[in-house]
Each structure stands twice: as structure tokens, then as C-alpha cells.
mmCIF file of C-alpha atoms in Angstrom:
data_model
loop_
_atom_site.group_PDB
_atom_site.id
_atom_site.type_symbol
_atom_site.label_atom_id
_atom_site.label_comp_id
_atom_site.label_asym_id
_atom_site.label_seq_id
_atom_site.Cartn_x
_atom_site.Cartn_y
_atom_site.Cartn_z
ATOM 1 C CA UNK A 30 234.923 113.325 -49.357
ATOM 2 C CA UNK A 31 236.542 114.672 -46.231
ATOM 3 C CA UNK A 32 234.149 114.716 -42.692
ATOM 4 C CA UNK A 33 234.583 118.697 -43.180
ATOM 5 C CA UNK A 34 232.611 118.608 -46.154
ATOM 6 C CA UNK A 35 230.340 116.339 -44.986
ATOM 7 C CA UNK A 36 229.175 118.278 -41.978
ATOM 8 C CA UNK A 37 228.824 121.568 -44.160
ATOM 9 C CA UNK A 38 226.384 119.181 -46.627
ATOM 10 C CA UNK A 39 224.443 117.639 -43.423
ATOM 11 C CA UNK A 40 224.363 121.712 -41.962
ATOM 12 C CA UNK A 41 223.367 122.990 -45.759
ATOM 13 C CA UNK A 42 220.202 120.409 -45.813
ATOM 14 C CA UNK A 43 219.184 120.816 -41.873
ATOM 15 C CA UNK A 44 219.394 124.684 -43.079
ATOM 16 C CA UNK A 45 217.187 124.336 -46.476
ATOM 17 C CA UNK A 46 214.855 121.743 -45.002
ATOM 18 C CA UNK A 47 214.160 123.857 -42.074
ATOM 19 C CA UNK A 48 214.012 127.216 -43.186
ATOM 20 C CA UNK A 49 211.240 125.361 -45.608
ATOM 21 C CA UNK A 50 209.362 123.506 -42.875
ATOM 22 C CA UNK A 51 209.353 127.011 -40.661
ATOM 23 C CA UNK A 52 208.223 128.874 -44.004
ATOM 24 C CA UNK A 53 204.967 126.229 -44.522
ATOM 25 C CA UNK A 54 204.277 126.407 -40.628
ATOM 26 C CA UNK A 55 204.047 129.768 -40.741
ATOM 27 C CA UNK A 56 201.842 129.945 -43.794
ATOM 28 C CA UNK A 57 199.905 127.063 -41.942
ATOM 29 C CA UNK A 58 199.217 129.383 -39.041
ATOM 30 C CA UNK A 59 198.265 132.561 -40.794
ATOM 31 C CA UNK A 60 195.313 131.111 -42.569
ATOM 32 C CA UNK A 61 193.884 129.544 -39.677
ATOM 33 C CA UNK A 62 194.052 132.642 -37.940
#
């Protein structure tokens, strides 16, 4: 694997993972509210 590809794959999961976390925190908020 070249470091190119690596750092899209490490930018890909940072992007998934926290688009997900920001999704539940959200959802988290709005029903305590």
C-alpha cells in the first residue's frame, strides 16, 4: 500500500466514524430536550 492510500483510508474512517458519533450526539440531545 502506498502512504497516499493510507491517508485517504485513515481520512475515510475519521469521516464515517464521525459523521456517526455527530449523528448519535445529536439524537442524544434532541430527546433530552
Amino acid at each position: 500500500m502506498t502512504t497516499g492510500a493510507i491517508v485517504m483510508m485513515i481520512i475515510g474512517f475519521a469521516v464515517t466514524w464521525g459523521g456517526a458519533a455527530l449523528c448519535i450526539h445529536k439524537a442524544m440531545h434532541s430527546d433530552s430536550e
